[in-house]
mmCIF file of C-alpha atoms in Angstrom:
data_model
loop_
_atom_site.group_PDB
_atom_site.id
_atom_site.type_symbol
_atom_site.label_atom_id
_atom_site.label_comp_id
_atom_site.label_asym_id
_atom_site.label_seq_id
_atom_site.Cartn_x
_atom_site.Cartn_y
_atom_site.Cartn_z
ATOM 1 C CA MET A 1 8.758 4.269 -9.235
ATOM 2 C CA ALA A 2 5.600 5.875 -10.520
ATOM 3 C CA LYS A 3 4.734 9.042 -8.651
ATOM 4 C CA ILE A 4 1.498 9.030 -6.678
ATOM 5 C CA THR A 5 0.063 12.488 -7.228
ATOM 6 C CA SER A 6 -3.171 12.293 -5.248
ATOM 7 C CA VAL A 7 -4.826 10.484 -2.373
ATOM 8 C CA SER A 8 -7.330 7.772 -3.275
ATOM 9 C CA PRO A 9 -10.881 9.152 -3.563
ATOM 10 C CA LEU A 10 -11.938 6.261 -1.317
ATOM 11 C CA ALA A 11 -9.576 7.247 1.522
ATOM 12 C CA PRO A 12 -10.976 7.941 5.001
ATOM 13 C CA ALA A 13 -11.234 11.558 6.079
ATOM 14 C CA ALA A 14 -8.335 11.252 8.526
ATOM 15 C CA PHE A 15 -5.922 8.808 10.113
ATOM 16 C CA PRO A 16 -7.442 7.494 13.374
ATOM 17 C CA ASP A 17 -6.247 8.643 16.780
ATOM 18 C CA LEU A 18 -4.580 5.381 17.775
ATOM 19 C CA PRO A 19 -4.276 4.631 21.500
ATOM 20 C CA VAL A 20 -0.931 4.009 23.153
ATOM 21 C CA ILE A 21 -0.428 0.269 23.534
ATOM 22 C CA ASP A 22 1.546 -0.299 26.699
ATOM 23 C CA GLY A 23 4.509 -2.577 26.129
ATOM 24 C CA VAL A 24 5.415 -1.416 22.607
ATOM 25 C CA ARG A 25 7.436 1.548 21.304
ATOM 26 C CA PHE A 26 7.944 2.705 17.717
ATOM 27 C CA GLY A 27 10.759 4.463 15.925
ATOM 28 C CA THR A 28 11.265 5.485 12.297
ATOM 29 C CA ALA A 29 14.081 6.771 10.105
ATOM 30 C CA ALA A 30 14.861 7.903 6.576
ATOM 31 C CA ALA A 31 17.526 5.414 5.501
ATOM 32 C CA GLY A 32 17.337 6.071 1.756
ATOM 33 C CA VAL A 33 16.766 2.417 0.860
ATOM 34 C CA LYS A 34 15.050 3.677 -2.292
ATOM 35 C CA TYR A 35 13.043 6.759 -1.476
ATOM 36 C CA GLN A 36 14.565 10.153 -0.798
ATOM 37 C CA GLY A 37 13.157 12.667 1.617
ATOM 38 C CA ARG A 38 10.836 10.320 3.493
ATOM 39 C CA THR A 39 10.966 7.722 6.254
ATOM 40 C CA ASP A 40 11.428 4.160 5.070
ATOM 41 C CA VAL A 41 12.442 2.152 8.160
ATOM 42 C CA MET A 42 10.181 1.276 11.087
ATOM 43 C CA LEU A 43 11.192 -0.440 14.328
ATOM 44 C CA ALA A 44 8.711 -1.728 16.909
ATOM 45 C CA LEU A 45 10.151 -2.770 20.288
ATOM 46 C CA LEU A 46 8.065 -5.172 22.373
ATOM 47 C CA ASP A 47 8.414 -5.785 26.103
ATOM 48 C CA PRO A 48 9.456 -9.143 27.576
ATOM 49 C CA GLY A 49 6.654 -11.672 27.726
ATOM 50 C CA THR A 50 5.008 -10.534 24.501
ATOM 51 C CA ALA A 51 3.228 -13.285 22.547
ATOM 52 C CA VAL A 52 3.785 -13.008 18.790
ATOM 53 C CA ALA A 53 1.582 -14.691 16.167
ATOM 54 C CA GLY A 54 1.611 -14.366 12.400
ATOM 55 C CA THR A 55 0.467 -15.544 9.010
ATOM 56 C CA PHE A 56 2.433 -15.259 5.789
ATOM 57 C CA THR A 57 2.177 -15.549 2.042
ATOM 58 C CA LYS A 58 1.989 -19.044 0.584
ATOM 59 C CA SER A 59 3.774 -17.878 -2.548
ATOM 60 C CA ALA A 60 6.361 -20.371 -3.786
ATOM 61 C CA THR A 61 8.699 -17.410 -4.360
ATOM 62 C CA ARG A 62 8.313 -15.819 -0.930
ATOM 63 C CA SER A 63 11.023 -13.516 0.288
ATOM 64 C CA ALA A 64 13.926 -14.090 2.683
ATOM 65 C CA PRO A 65 12.268 -11.984 5.430
ATOM 66 C CA VAL A 66 9.092 -14.067 5.184
ATOM 67 C CA LEU A 67 11.009 -17.344 5.450
ATOM 68 C CA ASP A 68 12.945 -16.009 8.440
ATOM 69 C CA CYS A 69 9.783 -14.873 10.227
ATOM 70 C CA GLN A 70 8.069 -18.193 9.568
ATOM 71 C CA SER A 71 10.942 -19.999 11.263
ATOM 72 C CA LYS A 72 10.611 -17.818 14.376
ATOM 73 C CA ILE A 73 6.858 -17.400 14.850
ATOM 74 C CA GLY A 74 5.327 -19.492 17.609
ATOM 75 C CA ARG A 75 8.338 -19.796 19.865
ATOM 76 C CA PRO A 76 7.169 -18.974 23.405
ATOM 77 C CA SER A 77 9.631 -16.690 25.152
ATOM 78 C CA ASP A 78 9.949 -14.492 28.212
ATOM 79 C CA GLU A 79 12.300 -12.279 26.233
ATOM 80 C CA GLY A 80 11.316 -9.116 24.420
ATOM 81 C CA ALA A 81 10.771 -8.957 20.660
ATOM 82 C CA ALA A 82 11.286 -6.511 17.807
ATOM 83 C CA ILE A 83 9.823 -5.922 14.365
ATOM 84 C CA VAL A 84 11.851 -4.030 11.773
ATOM 85 C CA VAL A 85 10.422 -3.070 8.389
ATOM 86 C CA ASN A 86 11.907 -1.338 5.377
ATOM 87 C CA SER A 87 10.066 -0.009 2.336
ATOM 88 C CA GLY A 88 11.420 0.483 -1.170
ATOM 89 C CA ASN A 89 12.999 -2.954 -1.599
ATOM 90 C CA ALA A 90 11.271 -6.321 -1.080
ATOM 91 C CA ASN A 91 14.463 -8.357 -0.547
ATOM 92 C CA ALA A 92 12.729 -11.048 -2.617
ATOM 93 C CA PHE A 93 14.301 -13.205 -5.345
ATOM 94 C CA THR A 94 17.694 -12.185 -3.984
ATOM 95 C CA GLY A 95 19.151 -15.611 -3.158
ATOM 96 C CA ARG A 96 21.979 -15.843 -0.620
ATOM 97 C CA LYS A 97 22.254 -12.056 -0.571
ATOM 98 C CA GLY A 98 18.706 -11.904 0.742
ATOM 99 C CA VAL A 99 19.483 -14.310 3.564
ATOM 100 C CA GLU A 100 22.620 -12.331 4.407
ATOM 101 C CA ALA A 101 20.641 -9.081 4.495
ATOM 102 C CA VAL A 102 18.131 -10.538 6.947
ATOM 103 C CA GLY A 103 20.940 -11.833 9.118
ATOM 104 C CA GLN A 104 22.741 -8.492 9.168
ATOM 105 C CA ILE A 105 19.578 -6.560 10.008
ATOM 106 C CA THR A 106 18.398 -8.898 12.756
ATOM 107 C CA ARG A 107 21.891 -8.942 14.255
ATOM 108 C CA ALA A 108 22.081 -5.150 14.269
ATOM 109 C CA VAL A 109 18.688 -4.879 15.966
ATOM 110 C CA SER A 110 19.672 -7.502 18.544
ATOM 111 C CA GLU A 111 22.923 -5.724 19.365
ATOM 112 C CA ALA A 112 21.235 -2.329 19.664
ATOM 113 C CA THR A 113 18.245 -3.451 21.726
ATOM 114 C CA GLY A 114 19.308 -6.566 23.615
ATOM 115 C CA VAL A 115 16.461 -8.527 22.032
ATOM 116 C CA PRO A 116 17.584 -12.064 21.089
ATOM 117 C CA GLN A 117 18.158 -12.382 17.356
ATOM 118 C CA ASP A 118 15.606 -15.178 17.096
ATOM 119 C CA ARG A 119 12.979 -12.741 18.417
ATOM 120 C CA VAL A 120 13.683 -10.092 15.771
ATOM 121 C CA PHE A 121 11.146 -10.206 12.923
ATOM 122 C CA THR A 122 11.827 -8.449 9.643
ATOM 123 C CA SER A 123 9.692 -7.390 6.687
ATOM 124 C CA SER A 124 10.652 -5.749 3.420
ATOM 125 C CA THR A 125 8.396 -4.287 0.754
ATOM 126 C CA GLY A 126 9.057 -2.733 -2.632
ATOM 127 C CA VAL A 127 10.854 -3.785 -5.783
ATOM 128 C CA ILE A 128 11.494 -7.521 -6.283
ATOM 129 C CA GLY A 129 14.803 -8.887 -7.554
ATOM 130 C CA GLU A 130 17.212 -6.184 -6.430
ATOM 131 C CA PRO A 131 19.638 -6.812 -3.545
ATOM 132 C CA LEU A 132 18.630 -4.947 -0.414
ATOM 133 C CA PRO A 133 21.247 -2.340 0.613
ATOM 134 C CA PHE A 134 21.000 -3.592 4.184
ATOM 135 C CA ASP A 135 23.791 -1.332 5.401
ATOM 136 C CA ARG A 136 21.443 1.624 4.941
ATOM 137 C CA VAL A 137 19.021 -0.077 7.305
ATOM 138 C CA THR A 138 21.580 -1.202 9.871
ATOM 139 C CA SER A 139 23.197 2.239 9.955
ATOM 140 C CA VAL A 140 20.045 3.838 11.401
ATOM 141 C CA ILE A 141 19.006 1.135 13.877
ATOM 142 C CA ALA A 142 20.790 2.618 16.898
ATOM 143 C CA ASP A 143 19.238 6.043 16.313
ATOM 144 C CA VAL A 144 15.791 4.568 15.727
ATOM 145 C CA GLN A 145 16.052 2.558 18.939
ATOM 146 C CA ALA A 146 17.152 5.602 20.910
ATOM 147 C CA GLN A 147 14.202 7.744 19.823
ATOM 148 C CA ALA A 148 11.532 5.027 19.928
ATOM 149 C CA SER A 149 8.305 6.233 21.541
ATOM 150 C CA ALA A 150 5.007 4.745 22.659
ATOM 151 C CA ASN A 151 3.331 7.480 20.621
ATOM 152 C CA GLY A 152 5.033 6.586 17.355
ATOM 153 C CA MET A 153 2.558 4.227 15.677
ATOM 154 C CA ALA A 154 1.189 6.840 13.266
ATOM 155 C CA ASP A 155 4.716 7.612 12.043
ATOM 156 C CA ALA A 156 5.350 3.870 11.697
ATOM 157 C CA ALA A 157 2.304 3.582 9.410
ATOM 158 C CA LYS A 158 3.835 6.170 7.074
ATOM 159 C CA ALA A 159 7.291 4.576 7.047
ATOM 160 C CA ILE A 160 6.045 1.245 5.667
ATOM 161 C CA MET A 161 4.190 2.742 2.648
ATOM 162 C CA THR A 162 5.212 2.131 -0.986
ATOM 163 C CA THR A 163 2.593 3.014 -3.623
ATOM 164 C CA ASP A 164 0.043 3.640 -0.862
ATOM 165 C CA THR A 165 -1.621 7.028 -1.102
ATOM 166 C CA TYR A 166 -2.405 7.216 2.606
ATOM 167 C CA PRO A 167 -1.317 5.508 5.852
ATOM 168 C CA LYS A 168 -3.698 2.925 7.266
ATOM 169 C CA GLY A 169 -4.649 2.403 10.900
ATOM 170 C CA ALA A 170 -7.464 0.992 13.022
ATOM 171 C CA CYS A 171 -8.126 0.575 16.746
ATOM 172 C CA ALA A 172 -10.593 -0.684 19.330
ATOM 173 C CA THR A 173 -11.012 -1.088 23.083
ATOM 174 C CA VAL A 174 -12.645 -4.010 24.869
ATOM 175 C CA GLU A 175 -14.047 -4.308 28.383
ATOM 176 C CA ILE A 176 -13.090 -7.603 30.013
ATOM 177 C CA GLY A 177 -13.953 -8.215 33.654
ATOM 178 C CA GLY A 178 -14.453 -4.501 34.238
ATOM 179 C CA LYS A 179 -11.046 -3.627 32.825
ATOM 180 C CA THR A 180 -10.105 -2.176 29.452
ATOM 181 C CA VAL A 181 -7.749 -3.644 26.898
ATOM 182 C CA SER A 182 -6.662 -1.811 23.752
ATOM 183 C CA ILE A 183 -5.922 -3.036 20.235
ATOM 184 C CA ALA A 184 -4.377 -0.985 17.435
ATOM 185 C CA GLY A 185 -2.958 -1.881 14.038
ATOM 186 C CA ILE A 186 -1.338 -0.440 10.942
ATOM 187 C CA ALA A 187 -1.082 -1.766 7.395
ATOM 188 C CA LYS A 188 0.400 -1.045 3.993
ATOM 189 C CA GLY A 189 -0.905 -2.252 0.691
ATOM 190 C CA SER A 190 -2.214 -0.897 -2.579
ATOM 191 C CA GLY A 191 -1.227 -3.232 -5.407
ATOM 192 C CA MET A 192 -0.205 -6.890 -5.803
ATOM 193 C CA ILE A 193 -3.141 -7.701 -3.555
ATOM 194 C CA ALA A 194 -4.687 -11.157 -3.711
ATOM 195 C CA PRO A 195 -3.641 -12.608 -0.385
ATOM 196 C CA ASP A 196 -3.130 -16.288 0.237
ATOM 197 C CA MET A 197 -2.467 -16.096 3.982
ATOM 198 C CA ALA A 198 -2.958 -12.611 5.301
ATOM 199 C CA THR A 199 -1.950 -9.681 3.172
ATOM 200 C CA MET A 200 0.666 -7.097 2.346
ATOM 201 C CA LEU A 201 2.277 -5.879 5.574
ATOM 202 C CA VAL A 202 0.084 -5.679 8.662
ATOM 203 C CA TYR A 203 1.089 -5.174 12.296
ATOM 204 C CA ILE A 204 -1.435 -5.310 15.140
ATOM 205 C CA PHE A 205 -0.675 -4.730 18.815
ATOM 206 C CA THR A 206 -2.647 -5.249 22.011
ATOM 207 C CA ASP A 207 -1.888 -4.859 25.712
ATOM 208 C CA ALA A 208 -3.996 -7.925 26.524
ATOM 209 C CA VAL A 209 -2.592 -11.153 27.913
ATOM 210 C CA VAL A 210 -3.146 -13.875 25.309
ATOM 211 C CA ASP A 211 -1.705 -17.368 25.327
ATOM 212 C CA GLN A 212 0.729 -17.865 22.444
ATOM 213 C CA ASP A 213 -1.014 -20.901 20.931
ATOM 214 C CA ALA A 214 -4.461 -19.372 21.361
ATOM 215 C CA LEU A 215 -3.331 -16.144 19.717
ATOM 216 C CA GLN A 216 -1.904 -18.019 16.728
ATOM 217 C CA SER A 217 -5.097 -20.051 16.304
ATOM 218 C CA LEU A 218 -7.223 -16.915 16.491
ATOM 219 C CA VAL A 219 -5.117 -14.980 13.991
ATOM 220 C CA SER A 220 -5.009 -17.876 11.528
ATOM 221 C CA ALA A 221 -8.789 -18.357 11.665
ATOM 222 C CA GLN A 222 -9.648 -14.674 11.336
ATOM 223 C CA THR A 223 -7.296 -14.198 8.419
ATOM 224 C CA ASP A 224 -9.571 -16.371 6.269
ATOM 225 C CA THR A 225 -12.583 -14.058 6.635
ATOM 226 C CA THR A 226 -10.668 -10.775 6.393
ATOM 227 C CA PHE A 227 -7.397 -10.495 4.482
ATOM 228 C CA ASN A 228 -7.981 -13.664 2.498
ATOM 229 C CA CYS A 229 -11.251 -12.187 1.221
ATOM 230 C CA ILE A 230 -9.845 -9.099 -0.489
ATOM 231 C CA THR A 231 -8.304 -8.614 -3.897
ATOM 232 C CA VAL A 232 -7.119 -5.651 -5.923
ATOM 233 C CA ASP A 233 -5.471 -7.267 -8.929
ATOM 234 C CA SER A 234 -5.421 -11.061 -8.354
ATOM 235 C CA ASP A 235 -1.641 -11.046 -7.732
ATOM 236 C CA THR A 236 -0.239 -12.579 -4.544
ATOM 237 C CA SER A 237 2.835 -10.858 -3.146
ATOM 238 C CA THR A 238 6.134 -12.536 -2.287
ATOM 239 C CA SER A 239 6.210 -10.539 0.949
ATOM 240 C CA ASP A 240 2.746 -10.725 2.556
ATOM 241 C CA THR A 241 3.100 -10.662 6.332
ATOM 242 C CA LEU A 242 0.665 -10.276 9.224
ATOM 243 C CA ILE A 243 2.063 -10.102 12.762
ATOM 244 C CA VAL A 244 -0.070 -9.736 15.884
ATOM 245 C CA ALA A 245 1.692 -9.034 19.195
ATOM 246 C CA ALA A 246 0.079 -9.239 22.641
ATOM 247 C CA THR A 247 2.297 -7.493 25.214
ATOM 248 C CA GLY A 248 0.224 -8.478 28.260
ATOM 249 C CA ALA A 249 0.950 -5.071 29.834
ATOM 250 C CA SER A 250 -2.681 -4.548 30.905
ATOM 251 C CA GLY A 251 -2.644 -7.723 32.994
ATOM 252 C CA VAL A 252 -6.062 -8.609 31.557
ATOM 253 C CA ASP A 253 -6.331 -12.159 30.222
ATOM 254 C CA ALA A 254 -8.146 -12.169 26.872
ATOM 255 C CA THR A 255 -7.339 -15.766 25.946
ATOM 256 C CA ASP A 256 -10.392 -17.351 24.276
ATOM 257 C CA ASN A 257 -12.486 -14.254 25.097
ATOM 258 C CA PRO A 258 -15.260 -13.729 22.503
ATOM 259 C CA ALA A 259 -15.353 -9.936 22.887
ATOM 260 C CA PHE A 260 -11.619 -9.696 22.298
ATOM 261 C CA ALA A 261 -11.866 -12.025 19.303
ATOM 262 C CA ASP A 262 -14.647 -9.893 17.806
ATOM 263 C CA ALA A 263 -12.656 -6.685 18.311
ATOM 264 C CA LEU A 264 -9.547 -8.162 16.727
ATOM 265 C CA HIS A 265 -11.603 -9.396 13.783
ATOM 266 C CA GLY A 266 -13.080 -5.932 13.372
ATOM 267 C CA ILE A 267 -9.641 -4.344 13.183
ATOM 268 C CA MET A 268 -8.372 -6.942 10.714
ATOM 269 C CA LEU A 269 -11.410 -6.406 8.496
ATOM 270 C CA GLU A 270 -11.127 -2.611 8.676
ATOM 271 C CA LEU A 271 -7.450 -2.722 7.711
ATOM 272 C CA ALA A 272 -8.268 -5.118 4.859
ATOM 273 C CA HIS A 273 -10.927 -2.720 3.584
ATOM 274 C CA LEU A 274 -8.522 0.223 3.835
ATOM 275 C CA VAL A 275 -6.107 -1.633 1.570
ATOM 276 C CA VAL A 276 -8.825 -2.198 -1.043
ATOM 277 C CA ARG A 277 -9.896 1.451 -0.806
ATOM 278 C CA ASP A 278 -6.309 2.369 -1.659
ATOM 279 C CA GLY A 279 -6.146 -0.068 -4.564
ATOM 280 C CA GLU A 280 -3.898 1.346 -7.254
ATOM 281 C CA GLY A 281 -6.044 3.598 -9.429
ATOM 282 C CA ALA A 282 -9.250 2.647 -7.578
ATOM 283 C CA THR A 283 -12.332 4.858 -7.729
ATOM 284 C CA LYS A 284 -14.930 2.392 -6.408
ATOM 285 C CA PHE A 285 -15.071 0.037 -3.401
ATOM 286 C CA VAL A 286 -16.868 -3.179 -4.326
ATOM 287 C CA GLU A 287 -18.509 -5.761 -2.067
ATOM 288 C CA VAL A 288 -19.425 -9.115 -3.607
ATOM 289 C CA THR A 289 -21.728 -11.380 -1.583
ATOM 290 C CA VAL A 290 -22.446 -14.932 -2.726
ATOM 291 C CA THR A 291 -25.182 -17.044 -1.159
ATOM 292 C CA GLY A 292 -26.696 -20.430 -1.922
ATOM 293 C CA ALA A 293 -23.445 -22.111 -2.937
ATOM 294 C CA THR A 294 -22.772 -25.773 -2.252
ATOM 295 C CA THR A 295 -20.256 -24.851 0.482
ATOM 296 C CA ASP A 296 -18.752 -21.690 1.973
ATOM 297 C CA ALA A 297 -15.539 -22.492 0.117
ATOM 298 C CA ASP A 298 -17.416 -22.665 -3.189
ATOM 299 C CA ALA A 299 -19.101 -19.358 -2.409
ATOM 300 C CA ARG A 300 -15.696 -17.771 -1.843
ATOM 301 C CA THR A 301 -14.451 -19.263 -5.125
ATOM 302 C CA HIS A 302 -17.371 -17.698 -6.979
ATOM 303 C CA GLY A 303 -16.895 -14.399 -5.184
ATOM 304 C CA LEU A 304 -13.210 -14.154 -6.011
ATOM 305 C CA ALA A 305 -13.870 -15.117 -9.647
ATOM 306 C CA ILE A 306 -16.179 -12.115 -9.878
ATOM 307 C CA ALA A 307 -13.886 -9.811 -7.907
ATOM 308 C CA ASN A 308 -10.784 -10.746 -9.903
ATOM 309 C CA SER A 309 -12.341 -10.547 -13.359
ATOM 310 C CA PRO A 310 -10.811 -7.694 -15.417
ATOM 311 C CA LEU A 311 -14.039 -7.549 -17.414
ATOM 312 C CA VAL A 312 -16.164 -7.146 -14.293
ATOM 313 C CA LYS A 313 -13.761 -4.613 -12.775
ATOM 314 C CA THR A 314 -13.512 -2.476 -15.910
ATOM 315 C CA ALA A 315 -17.298 -2.512 -16.318
ATOM 316 C CA ILE A 316 -17.564 -1.182 -12.761
ATOM 317 C CA ALA A 317 -14.987 1.488 -13.554
ATOM 318 C CA GLY A 318 -17.110 2.505 -16.543
ATOM 319 C CA GLU A 319 -20.280 2.486 -14.398
ATOM 320 C CA ASP A 320 -21.781 -0.126 -16.713
ATOM 321 C CA ALA A 321 -24.374 -2.433 -15.142
ATOM 322 C CA ASN A 322 -23.136 -5.309 -17.287
ATOM 323 C CA TRP A 323 -24.547 -8.256 -15.382
ATOM 324 C CA GLY A 324 -23.562 -10.627 -18.196
ATOM 325 C CA ARG A 325 -19.991 -10.354 -16.967
ATOM 326 C CA ILE A 326 -21.122 -11.598 -13.546
ATOM 327 C CA VAL A 327 -22.676 -14.635 -15.214
ATOM 328 C CA MET A 328 -19.426 -15.197 -17.123
ATOM 329 C CA ALA A 329 -17.310 -15.050 -13.970
ATOM 330 C CA ILE A 330 -19.515 -17.545 -12.124
ATOM 331 C CA GLY A 331 -19.354 -19.935 -15.046
ATOM 332 C CA LYS A 332 -15.560 -19.907 -15.187
ATOM 333 C CA SER A 333 -14.899 -20.133 -11.432
ATOM 334 C CA GLY A 334 -14.749 -23.928 -11.291
ATOM 335 C CA ALA A 335 -17.176 -24.160 -8.376
ATOM 336 C CA PRO A 336 -20.579 -25.803 -8.928
ATOM 337 C CA ALA A 337 -23.252 -23.586 -10.482
ATOM 338 C CA ASP A 338 -26.489 -24.002 -12.409
ATOM 339 C CA ARG A 339 -27.211 -21.333 -15.001
ATOM 340 C CA ASP A 340 -30.980 -21.705 -14.571
ATOM 341 C CA LEU A 341 -30.925 -21.079 -10.815
ATOM 342 C CA LEU A 342 -28.841 -17.908 -10.672
ATOM 343 C CA GLY A 343 -30.046 -14.659 -9.163
ATOM 344 C CA ILE A 344 -28.139 -11.351 -9.328
ATOM 345 C CA ARG A 345 -28.602 -7.954 -7.684
ATOM 346 C CA PHE A 346 -26.755 -4.641 -7.994
ATOM 347 C CA GLY A 347 -27.453 -2.927 -4.683
ATOM 348 C CA ASP A 348 -31.193 -3.275 -4.120
ATOM 349 C CA VAL A 349 -31.901 -3.693 -7.826
ATOM 350 C CA VAL A 350 -32.900 -7.231 -8.818
ATOM 351 C CA VAL A 351 -31.159 -7.878 -12.106
ATOM 352 C CA ALA A 352 -31.813 -11.573 -12.637
ATOM 353 C CA ARG A 353 -33.691 -14.401 -10.949
ATOM 354 C CA ASP A 354 -34.001 -18.096 -11.737
ATOM 355 C CA GLY A 355 -31.424 -17.910 -14.504
ATOM 356 C CA TRP A 356 -33.048 -15.094 -16.474
ATOM 357 C CA ARG A 357 -33.235 -11.312 -16.510
ATOM 358 C CA ALA A 358 -35.867 -10.189 -14.018
ATOM 359 C CA GLU A 359 -39.089 -9.039 -15.671
ATOM 360 C CA ASP A 360 -39.147 -5.898 -13.513
ATOM 361 C CA TYR A 361 -35.456 -5.138 -14.054
ATOM 362 C CA SER A 362 -34.710 -1.426 -14.392
ATOM 363 C CA GLU A 363 -31.566 -0.529 -16.307
ATOM 364 C CA GLU A 364 -31.949 3.047 -15.077
ATOM 365 C CA ASP A 365 -31.977 1.986 -11.406
ATOM 366 C CA ALA A 366 -29.029 -0.360 -11.888
ATOM 367 C CA ALA A 367 -27.051 2.344 -13.678
ATOM 368 C CA ALA A 368 -27.776 4.756 -10.828
ATOM 369 C CA HIS A 369 -26.252 2.301 -8.347
ATOM 370 C CA MET A 370 -23.148 1.903 -10.495
ATOM 371 C CA LYS A 371 -22.512 5.660 -10.354
ATOM 372 C CA GLY A 372 -21.812 5.515 -6.623
ATOM 373 C CA ASP A 373 -18.394 4.879 -5.106
ATOM 374 C CA GLU A 374 -19.703 1.954 -2.992
ATOM 375 C CA ILE A 375 -20.879 -0.917 -5.216
ATOM 376 C CA CYS A 376 -22.682 -4.000 -3.897
ATOM 377 C CA ILE A 377 -23.060 -7.118 -6.035
ATOM 378 C CA SER A 378 -25.125 -10.015 -4.690
ATOM 379 C CA VAL A 379 -25.350 -13.444 -6.300
ATOM 380 C CA GLU A 380 -27.636 -16.326 -5.337
ATOM 381 C CA ILE A 381 -26.284 -19.638 -6.667
ATOM 382 C CA GLY A 382 -29.350 -21.700 -5.687
ATOM 383 C CA LEU A 383 -27.577 -24.948 -4.830
ATOM 384 C CA GLY A 384 -27.077 -24.938 -1.062
ATOM 385 C CA THR A 385 -26.365 -22.841 2.027
ATOM 386 C CA GLY A 386 -22.764 -21.766 1.409
ATOM 387 C CA THR A 387 -22.059 -18.044 1.767
ATOM 388 C CA ALA A 388 -19.071 -15.717 1.431
ATOM 389 C CA THR A 389 -18.324 -12.035 1.063
ATOM 390 C CA VAL A 390 -15.247 -10.652 -0.670
ATOM 391 C CA TRP A 391 -14.125 -7.121 -1.375
ATOM 392 C CA THR A 392 -12.361 -5.554 -4.329
ATOM 393 C CA CYS A 393 -12.108 -2.305 -6.316
ATOM 394 C CA ASP A 394 -12.544 -1.265 -9.914
ATOM 395 C CA LEU A 395 -9.780 -1.434 -12.528
ATOM 396 C CA THR A 396 -8.893 1.887 -14.130
ATOM 397 C CA HIS A 397 -6.140 3.308 -16.290
ATOM 398 C CA GLY A 398 -4.589 4.587 -13.091
ATOM 399 C CA TYR A 399 -3.495 1.037 -12.275
ATOM 400 C CA ILE A 400 -1.542 0.907 -15.533
ATOM 401 C CA ASP A 401 -0.027 4.344 -14.916
ATOM 402 C CA ILE A 402 1.349 3.204 -11.552
ATOM 403 C CA ASN A 403 2.618 -0.219 -12.582
ATOM 404 C CA ALA A 404 3.889 0.348 -16.122
ATOM 405 C CA ASP A 405 6.945 2.178 -14.804
ATOM 406 C CA TYR A 406 7.074 0.833 -11.224
ATOM 407 C CA ARG A 407 10.857 0.355 -11.248
ATOM 408 C CA SER A 408 11.731 3.721 -12.816
#
């Protein structure tokens, strides 16, 4: 595994002070799954009555933990629930051994906590294709359960990291009927980021009461405008998992509440942005906004074509205002476009309009924008009212340094 020697230059100043979410406790342990001298197992214990929703990778080679979670999500239950995560090994492309590992881990958690096995959700992240030494995970479950604390979410964020350079967290409070509900979430992700569901590993908790079906519908819808709109390297993971748990401990019903929905969306988007800001080797955070497409879906297609282009991303890394690469990416996306209608901006600098370089275009002003660590690219397609915004990062040699010897 390549050593991460420094924190991303795009990292936030500090990890947020996450609120305690009543109805959930967290424990961590150093099981030595792959890493030495650091925590690599996280257990979240959820009170009875918790609603659990999730979205998962659509990869055809998704992992055994993902398949197991998919089979369990959506079952209403008055029982408690548990989430157990290990880092260092993805338990993906491991055949029957992968299924056995999931079974052994979920059984161990069930026996230690009393949570039914079909309410134990597992995630694994790390190297693909190597059998998971599940006994290292099961051997620490009892101790993790015994020391689980309501104040342990920050430690949980660290335990699920792989090539991440910093832990990721976000939180919000919402006033509903004069009462306060809290939402807090953690995420891991740095490379192999081009979600097709949700992304990487993400766990969000709230003390609100939310109907199971309503929570699932909300999470599925908000995934499309948050995690499904980010990309680091165009590669979709075998292990992408998003789980949202509503414990109901506050007694405040947030089902179909717009303020709650907005707050949850804000947390999902913030966590998605934190993943991009920690993109492997990233030095610039890039927002791509597409307007005037035939449909919103076409706008997103154009946006992702730009955001995933190695030529665009390396130009950004080199601080080169090479708008020709934007034109190239739009042309190859497959969505409808008319060369003679395109408009392009870098920040506030109009680069092109009506399919031609703007007469008042200033290379100096465009270059100045490219020197910042927050890059905004805007494209007007000129065919309709479809819009989309996606987020990515630049592509530097640091990405190669991390991934060329990932397994070593």
